[in-house]
Short mmCIF file of C-alpha atoms in Angstrom, two decimals:
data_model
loop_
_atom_site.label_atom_id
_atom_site.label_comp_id
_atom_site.label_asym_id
_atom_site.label_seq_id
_atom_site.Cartn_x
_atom_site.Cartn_y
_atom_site.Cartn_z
CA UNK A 1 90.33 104.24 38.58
CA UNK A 2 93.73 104.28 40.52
CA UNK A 3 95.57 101.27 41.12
CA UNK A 4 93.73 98.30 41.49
CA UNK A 5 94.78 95.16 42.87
CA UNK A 6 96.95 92.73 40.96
CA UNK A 7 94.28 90.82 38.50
CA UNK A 8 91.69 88.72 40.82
CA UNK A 9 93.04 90.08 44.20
CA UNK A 10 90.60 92.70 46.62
CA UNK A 11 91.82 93.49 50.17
CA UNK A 12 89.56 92.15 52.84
CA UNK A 13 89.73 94.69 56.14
CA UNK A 14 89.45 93.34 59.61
CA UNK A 15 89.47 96.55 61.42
CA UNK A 16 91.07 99.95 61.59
CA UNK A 17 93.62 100.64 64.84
CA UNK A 18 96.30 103.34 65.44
CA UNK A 19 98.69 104.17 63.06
CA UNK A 20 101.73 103.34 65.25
CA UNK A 21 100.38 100.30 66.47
CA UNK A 22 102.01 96.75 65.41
CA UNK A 23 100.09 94.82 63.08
CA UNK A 24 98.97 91.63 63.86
CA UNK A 25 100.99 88.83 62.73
CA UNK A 26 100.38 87.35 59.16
CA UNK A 27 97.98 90.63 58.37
CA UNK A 28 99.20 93.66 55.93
CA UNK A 29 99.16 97.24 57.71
CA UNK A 30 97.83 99.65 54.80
CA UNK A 31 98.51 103.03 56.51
CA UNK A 32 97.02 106.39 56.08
CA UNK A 33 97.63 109.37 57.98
CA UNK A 34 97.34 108.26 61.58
CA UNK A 35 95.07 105.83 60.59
CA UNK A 36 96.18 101.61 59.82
CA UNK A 37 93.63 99.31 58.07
CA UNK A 38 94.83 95.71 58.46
CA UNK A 39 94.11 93.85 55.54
CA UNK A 40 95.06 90.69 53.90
CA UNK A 41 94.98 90.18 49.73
CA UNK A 42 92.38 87.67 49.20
CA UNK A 43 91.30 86.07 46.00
CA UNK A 44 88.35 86.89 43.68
CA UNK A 45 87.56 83.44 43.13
CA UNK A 46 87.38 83.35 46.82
CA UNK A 47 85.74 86.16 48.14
CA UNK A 48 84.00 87.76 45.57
CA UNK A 49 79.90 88.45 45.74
CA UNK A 50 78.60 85.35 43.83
CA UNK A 51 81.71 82.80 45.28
CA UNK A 52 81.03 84.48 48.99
CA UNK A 53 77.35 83.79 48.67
CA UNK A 54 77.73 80.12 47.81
CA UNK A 55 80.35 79.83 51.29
CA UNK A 56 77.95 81.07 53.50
CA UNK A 57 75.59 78.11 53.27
CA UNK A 58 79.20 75.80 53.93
CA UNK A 59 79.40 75.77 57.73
CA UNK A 60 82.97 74.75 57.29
CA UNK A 61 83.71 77.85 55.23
CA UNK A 62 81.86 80.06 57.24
CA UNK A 63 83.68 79.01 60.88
CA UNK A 64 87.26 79.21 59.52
CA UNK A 65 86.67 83.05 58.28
CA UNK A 66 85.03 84.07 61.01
CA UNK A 67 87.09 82.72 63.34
CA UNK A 68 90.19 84.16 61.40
CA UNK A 69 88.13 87.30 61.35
CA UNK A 70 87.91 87.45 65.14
CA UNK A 71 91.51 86.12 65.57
CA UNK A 72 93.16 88.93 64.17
CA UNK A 73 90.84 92.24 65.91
CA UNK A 74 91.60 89.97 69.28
CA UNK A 75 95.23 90.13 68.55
CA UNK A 76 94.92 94.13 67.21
CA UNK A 77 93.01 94.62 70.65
CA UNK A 78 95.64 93.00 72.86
CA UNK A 79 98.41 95.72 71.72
CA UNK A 80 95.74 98.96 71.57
CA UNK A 81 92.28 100.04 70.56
CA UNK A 82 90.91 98.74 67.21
CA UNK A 83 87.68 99.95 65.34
CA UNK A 84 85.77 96.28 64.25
CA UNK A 85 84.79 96.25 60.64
CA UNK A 86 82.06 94.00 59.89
CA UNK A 87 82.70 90.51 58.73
CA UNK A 88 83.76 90.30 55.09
CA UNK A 89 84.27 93.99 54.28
CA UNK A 90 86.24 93.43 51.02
CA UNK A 91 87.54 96.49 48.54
CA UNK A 92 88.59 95.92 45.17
CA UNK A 93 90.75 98.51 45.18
CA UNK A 94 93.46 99.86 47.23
CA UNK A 95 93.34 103.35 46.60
CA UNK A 96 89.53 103.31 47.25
CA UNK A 97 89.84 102.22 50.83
CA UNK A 98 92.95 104.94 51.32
CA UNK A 99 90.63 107.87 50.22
CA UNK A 100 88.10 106.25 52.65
CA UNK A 101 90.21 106.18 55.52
CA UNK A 102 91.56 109.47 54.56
CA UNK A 103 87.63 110.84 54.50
CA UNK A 104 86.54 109.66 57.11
CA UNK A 105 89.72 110.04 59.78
CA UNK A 106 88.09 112.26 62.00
CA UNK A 107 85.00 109.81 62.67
CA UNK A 108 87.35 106.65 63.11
CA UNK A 109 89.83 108.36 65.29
CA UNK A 110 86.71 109.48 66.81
CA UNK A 111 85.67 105.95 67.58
CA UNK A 112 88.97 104.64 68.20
CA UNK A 113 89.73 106.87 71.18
CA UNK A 114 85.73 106.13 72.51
CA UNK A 115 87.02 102.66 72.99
CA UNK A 116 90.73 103.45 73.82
CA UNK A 117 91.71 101.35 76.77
CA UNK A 118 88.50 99.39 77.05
CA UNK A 119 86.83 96.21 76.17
CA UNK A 120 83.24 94.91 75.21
CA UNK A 121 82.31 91.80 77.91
CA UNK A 122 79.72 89.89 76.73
CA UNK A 123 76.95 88.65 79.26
CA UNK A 124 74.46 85.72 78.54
CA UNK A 125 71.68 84.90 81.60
CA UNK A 126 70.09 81.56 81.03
CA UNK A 127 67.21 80.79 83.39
CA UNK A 128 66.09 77.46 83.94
CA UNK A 129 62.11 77.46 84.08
CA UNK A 130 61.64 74.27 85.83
CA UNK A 131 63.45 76.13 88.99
CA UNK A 132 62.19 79.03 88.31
CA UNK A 133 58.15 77.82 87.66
CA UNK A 134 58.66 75.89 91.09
CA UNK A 135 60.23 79.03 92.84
CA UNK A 136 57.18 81.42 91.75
CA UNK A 137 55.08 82.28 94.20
CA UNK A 138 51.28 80.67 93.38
CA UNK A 139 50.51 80.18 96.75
CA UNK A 140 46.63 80.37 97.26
CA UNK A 141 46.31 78.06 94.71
CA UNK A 142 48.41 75.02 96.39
CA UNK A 143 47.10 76.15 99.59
CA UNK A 144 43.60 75.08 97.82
CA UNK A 145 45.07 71.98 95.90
CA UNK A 146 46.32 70.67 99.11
CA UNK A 147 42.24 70.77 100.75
CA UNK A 148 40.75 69.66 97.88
CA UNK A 149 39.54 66.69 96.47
CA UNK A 150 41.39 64.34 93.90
CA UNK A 151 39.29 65.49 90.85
CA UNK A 152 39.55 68.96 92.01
CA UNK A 153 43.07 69.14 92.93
CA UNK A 154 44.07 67.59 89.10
CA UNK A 155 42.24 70.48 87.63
CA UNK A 156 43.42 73.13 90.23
CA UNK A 157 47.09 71.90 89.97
CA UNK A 158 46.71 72.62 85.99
CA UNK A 159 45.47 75.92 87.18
CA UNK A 160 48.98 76.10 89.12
CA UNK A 161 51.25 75.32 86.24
CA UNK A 162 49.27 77.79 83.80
CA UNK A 163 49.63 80.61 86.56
CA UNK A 164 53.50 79.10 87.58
CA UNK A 165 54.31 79.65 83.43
CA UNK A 166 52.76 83.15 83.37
CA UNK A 167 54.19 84.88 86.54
CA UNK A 168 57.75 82.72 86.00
CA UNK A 169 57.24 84.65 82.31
CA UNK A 170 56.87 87.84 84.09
CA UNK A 171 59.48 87.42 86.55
CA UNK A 172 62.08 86.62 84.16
CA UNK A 173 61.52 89.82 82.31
CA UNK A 174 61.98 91.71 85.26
CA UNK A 175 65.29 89.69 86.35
CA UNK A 176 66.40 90.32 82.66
CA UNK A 177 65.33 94.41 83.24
CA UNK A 178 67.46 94.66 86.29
CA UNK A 179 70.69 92.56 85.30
CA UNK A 180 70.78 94.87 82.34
CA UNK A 181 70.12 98.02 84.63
CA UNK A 182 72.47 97.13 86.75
CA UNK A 183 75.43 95.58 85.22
CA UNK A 184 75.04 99.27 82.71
CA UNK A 185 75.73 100.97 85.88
CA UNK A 186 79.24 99.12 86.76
CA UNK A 187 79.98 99.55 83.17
CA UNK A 188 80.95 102.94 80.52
CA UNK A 189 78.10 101.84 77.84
CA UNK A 190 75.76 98.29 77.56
CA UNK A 191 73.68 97.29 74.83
CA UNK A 192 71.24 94.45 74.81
CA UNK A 193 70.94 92.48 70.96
CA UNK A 194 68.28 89.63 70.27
CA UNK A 195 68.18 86.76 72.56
CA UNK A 196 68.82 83.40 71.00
CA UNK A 197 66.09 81.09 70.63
CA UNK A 198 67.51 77.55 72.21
CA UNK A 199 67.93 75.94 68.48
CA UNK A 200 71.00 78.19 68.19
CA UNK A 201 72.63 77.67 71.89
CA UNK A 202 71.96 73.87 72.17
CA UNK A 203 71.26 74.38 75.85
CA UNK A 204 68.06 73.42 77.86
CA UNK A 205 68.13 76.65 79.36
CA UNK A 206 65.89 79.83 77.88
CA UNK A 207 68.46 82.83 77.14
CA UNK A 208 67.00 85.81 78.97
CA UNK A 209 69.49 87.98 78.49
CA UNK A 210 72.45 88.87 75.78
CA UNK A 211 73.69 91.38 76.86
CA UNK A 212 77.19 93.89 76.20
CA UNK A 213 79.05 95.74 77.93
CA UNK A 214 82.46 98.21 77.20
CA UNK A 215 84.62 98.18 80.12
CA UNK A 216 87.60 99.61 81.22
CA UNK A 217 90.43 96.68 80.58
CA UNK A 218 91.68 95.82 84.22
CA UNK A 219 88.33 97.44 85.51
CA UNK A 220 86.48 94.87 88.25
CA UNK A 221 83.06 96.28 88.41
CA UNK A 222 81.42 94.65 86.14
CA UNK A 223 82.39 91.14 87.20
CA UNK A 224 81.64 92.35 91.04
CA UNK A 225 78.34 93.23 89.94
CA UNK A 226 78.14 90.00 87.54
CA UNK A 227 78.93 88.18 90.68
CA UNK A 228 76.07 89.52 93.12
CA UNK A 229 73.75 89.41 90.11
CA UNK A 230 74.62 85.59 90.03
CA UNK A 231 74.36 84.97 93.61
CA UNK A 232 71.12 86.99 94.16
CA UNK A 233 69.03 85.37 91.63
CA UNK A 234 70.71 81.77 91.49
CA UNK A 235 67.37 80.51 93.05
CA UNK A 236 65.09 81.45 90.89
CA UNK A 237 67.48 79.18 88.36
CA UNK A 238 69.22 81.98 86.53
CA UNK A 239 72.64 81.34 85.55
CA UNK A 240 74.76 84.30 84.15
CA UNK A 241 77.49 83.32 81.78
CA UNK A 242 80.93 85.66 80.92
CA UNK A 243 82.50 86.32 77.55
CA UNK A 244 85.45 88.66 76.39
CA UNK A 245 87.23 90.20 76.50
CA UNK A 246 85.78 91.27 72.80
CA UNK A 247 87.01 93.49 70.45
CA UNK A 248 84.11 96.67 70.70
CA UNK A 249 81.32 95.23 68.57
CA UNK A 250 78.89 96.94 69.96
CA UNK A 251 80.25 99.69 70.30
CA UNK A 252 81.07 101.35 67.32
CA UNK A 253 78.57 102.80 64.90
CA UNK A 254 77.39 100.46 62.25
CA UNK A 255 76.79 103.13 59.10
CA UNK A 256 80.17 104.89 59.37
CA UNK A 257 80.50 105.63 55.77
CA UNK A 258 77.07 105.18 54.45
CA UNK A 259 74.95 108.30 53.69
CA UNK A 260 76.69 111.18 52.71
CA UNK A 261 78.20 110.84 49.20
CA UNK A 262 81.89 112.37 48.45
CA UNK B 1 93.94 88.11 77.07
CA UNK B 2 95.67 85.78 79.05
CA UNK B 3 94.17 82.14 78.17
CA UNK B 4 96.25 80.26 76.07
CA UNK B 5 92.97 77.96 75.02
CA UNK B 6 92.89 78.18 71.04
CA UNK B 7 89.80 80.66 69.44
CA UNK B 8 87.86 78.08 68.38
CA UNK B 9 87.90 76.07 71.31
CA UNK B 10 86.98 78.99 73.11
CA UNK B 11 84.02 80.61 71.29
CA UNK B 12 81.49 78.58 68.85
CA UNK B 13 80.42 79.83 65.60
CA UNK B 14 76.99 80.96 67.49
CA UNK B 15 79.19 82.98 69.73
CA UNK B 16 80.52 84.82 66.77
CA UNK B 17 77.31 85.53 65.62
CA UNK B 18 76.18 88.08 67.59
CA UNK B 19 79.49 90.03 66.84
CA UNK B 20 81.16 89.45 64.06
CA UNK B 21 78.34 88.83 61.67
CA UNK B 22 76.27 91.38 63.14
CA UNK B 23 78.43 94.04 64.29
CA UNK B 24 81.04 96.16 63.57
CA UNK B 25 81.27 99.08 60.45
CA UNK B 26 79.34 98.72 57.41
CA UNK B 27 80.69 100.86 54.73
CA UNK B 28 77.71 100.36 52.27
CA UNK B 29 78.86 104.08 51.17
CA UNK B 30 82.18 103.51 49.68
CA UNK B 31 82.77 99.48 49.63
CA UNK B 32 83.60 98.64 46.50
CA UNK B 33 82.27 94.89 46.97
CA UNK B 34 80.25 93.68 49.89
CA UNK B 35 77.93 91.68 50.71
CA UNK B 36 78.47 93.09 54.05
CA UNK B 37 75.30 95.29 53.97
CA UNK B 38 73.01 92.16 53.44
CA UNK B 39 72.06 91.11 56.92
CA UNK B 40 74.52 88.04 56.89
CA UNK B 41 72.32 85.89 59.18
CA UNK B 42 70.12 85.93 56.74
CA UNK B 43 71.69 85.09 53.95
CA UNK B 44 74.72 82.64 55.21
CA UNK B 45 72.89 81.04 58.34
CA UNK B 46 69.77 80.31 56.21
CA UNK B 47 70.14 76.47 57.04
CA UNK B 48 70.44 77.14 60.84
CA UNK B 49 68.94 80.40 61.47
CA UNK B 50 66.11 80.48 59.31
CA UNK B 51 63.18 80.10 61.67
CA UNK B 52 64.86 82.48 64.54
CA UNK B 53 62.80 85.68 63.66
CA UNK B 54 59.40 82.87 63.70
CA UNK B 55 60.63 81.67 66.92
CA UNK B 56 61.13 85.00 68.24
CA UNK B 57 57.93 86.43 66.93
CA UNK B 58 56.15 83.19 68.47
CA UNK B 59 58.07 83.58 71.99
CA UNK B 60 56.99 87.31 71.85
CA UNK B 61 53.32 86.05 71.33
CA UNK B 62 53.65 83.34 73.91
CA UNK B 63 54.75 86.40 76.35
CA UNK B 64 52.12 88.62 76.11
CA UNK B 65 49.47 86.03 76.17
#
């Protein structure tokens, strides 16, 4: 029951942040206890289930939200911490999300002071196999392809880019094992999610890595580490590649909320 | 964040993915109305994503061949 919004309105939340902080520009700060959801009245028509599934196949659509989405937890983040809600979170009715935040306060202040003064950098490694096939070691093999004759060395040579494939395989997993290991270590928490198949990043490169990290903001470890990472393995054809600072994706708990029933 | 380059010049809709598609707090408890607990890459990237799980499964293949 309780107040709903005016006829064929819902609020769509961004992200939860401090109480005292300053919302964002052009987004509504719905307060509750020490707790702010910023939220912006959206239409119905707009951003209800059956309209929202129809504007996720339109690119167009789909770009502008998100990237309004992002824009205002990147300007939360820039003036304190902020809790990311997933992308079009929408509630029908305003006094539902106020006896949410007011239930669950203790596991969003929770999260909010976990990420308090830190950001989530985003690392990508792209390796390039062609460098990285030539830079494997097969070395018996071209030792023999050098001695042998024509008919012989086509066949061995075939040999050599089978075997070049299948340790460069290998040796990118490792590289991918230890970048992760390693930048973890200059860093307060890492995850690694899915990486993306080369249809989604355009580039000739294979993505090896996607990696995240939470940082403290100002903190230079990771990038130091980033940096030797880069240098060390820049033969083999790996490229590393920087993002953030992020608001903390990955780094707060996805099922806050879901479970328990009040 | 001290670059003055616009959001969407910075970061691609691919970018995004990974984050604000993915990630972030689902309240598939208490929401009202969501589609939020439907994995969105799924659904909304259909046209562009559809074969990544295929491709992923096949790479995975290729890898332990």
């Amino acid at each position: 029951m309780g107040a709903t919004a005016p006829s064929g309105v819902a609020w769509y939340v961004y992200g939860v942040v401090d109480a005292a902080a300053e919302p964002p520009r052009g987004v509504e700060a719905l307060s509750e206890g020490t707790l702010t959801a910023l939220v912006s009245a959206v239409a119905l028509d707009e951003f209800g289930e059956e309209p929202v599934r129809a504007h996720l196949e339109d690119e167009t659509w789909l770009q502008e939200k998100v990237l309004a989405h992002e824009a205002v937890l990147e300007a939360a983040l820039a003036t304190g911490p902020v809790v990311p809600f997933r992308f079009l979170t929408v509630y029908r009715d305003e006094d539902e999300l106020r006896s949410f935040l007011a239930a669950r306060s203790d596991e969003l202040l929770a999260v909010l002071d976990r990420v308090r003064g830190k950001i989530e950098v985003g690392v990508k490694a792209f390796a390039d196999t062609a460098v990285l096939e030539r830079s494997v070691a097969v070395a018996e093999l071209d030792a023999e392809i050098a001695e042998a004759p024509p008919g012989r060395a086509y066949l061995l040579q075939r040999q050599r880019d089978e075997a070049a494939r299948a340790e460069a395989a290998r040796v990118v997993a490792e590289i991918a094992r230890d970048s992760h290991a390693r930048l973890l270590a200059a860093a307060d928490d890492g995850t690694t999610n899915a990486v993306q198949p080369r249809e989604l990043t355009g580039r000739p490169e294979q993505m090896v890595l996607n990696g995240a990290y939470l940082v403290p903001a100002g903190d230079d470890r990771l990038d130091r580490e980033l940096a030797a990472l880069a240098e060390h393995y820049a033969p083999f054809g790996i490229g590393f590649e920087r993002t953030g600072p992020w608001p903390p994706y990955n780094f707060v708990p996805r099922d806050l909320g879901a479970g328990d029933v009040d | 964040m001290s670059t003055d380059v616009p959001l969407e010049q910075r970061v691609t809709l691919i970018e995004l993915v990974d984050r604000v598609l993915n990630k972030g707090v689902v309240l598939s408890g208490d929401i009202t109305l969501s589609v939020a607990g439907v994995d969105l890459v799924y659904v909304g990237l259909r046209v562009l994503l559809a074969s990544v799980s295929t491709l992923e499964q096949q790479s995975l293949e290729r890898a332990a061949q």
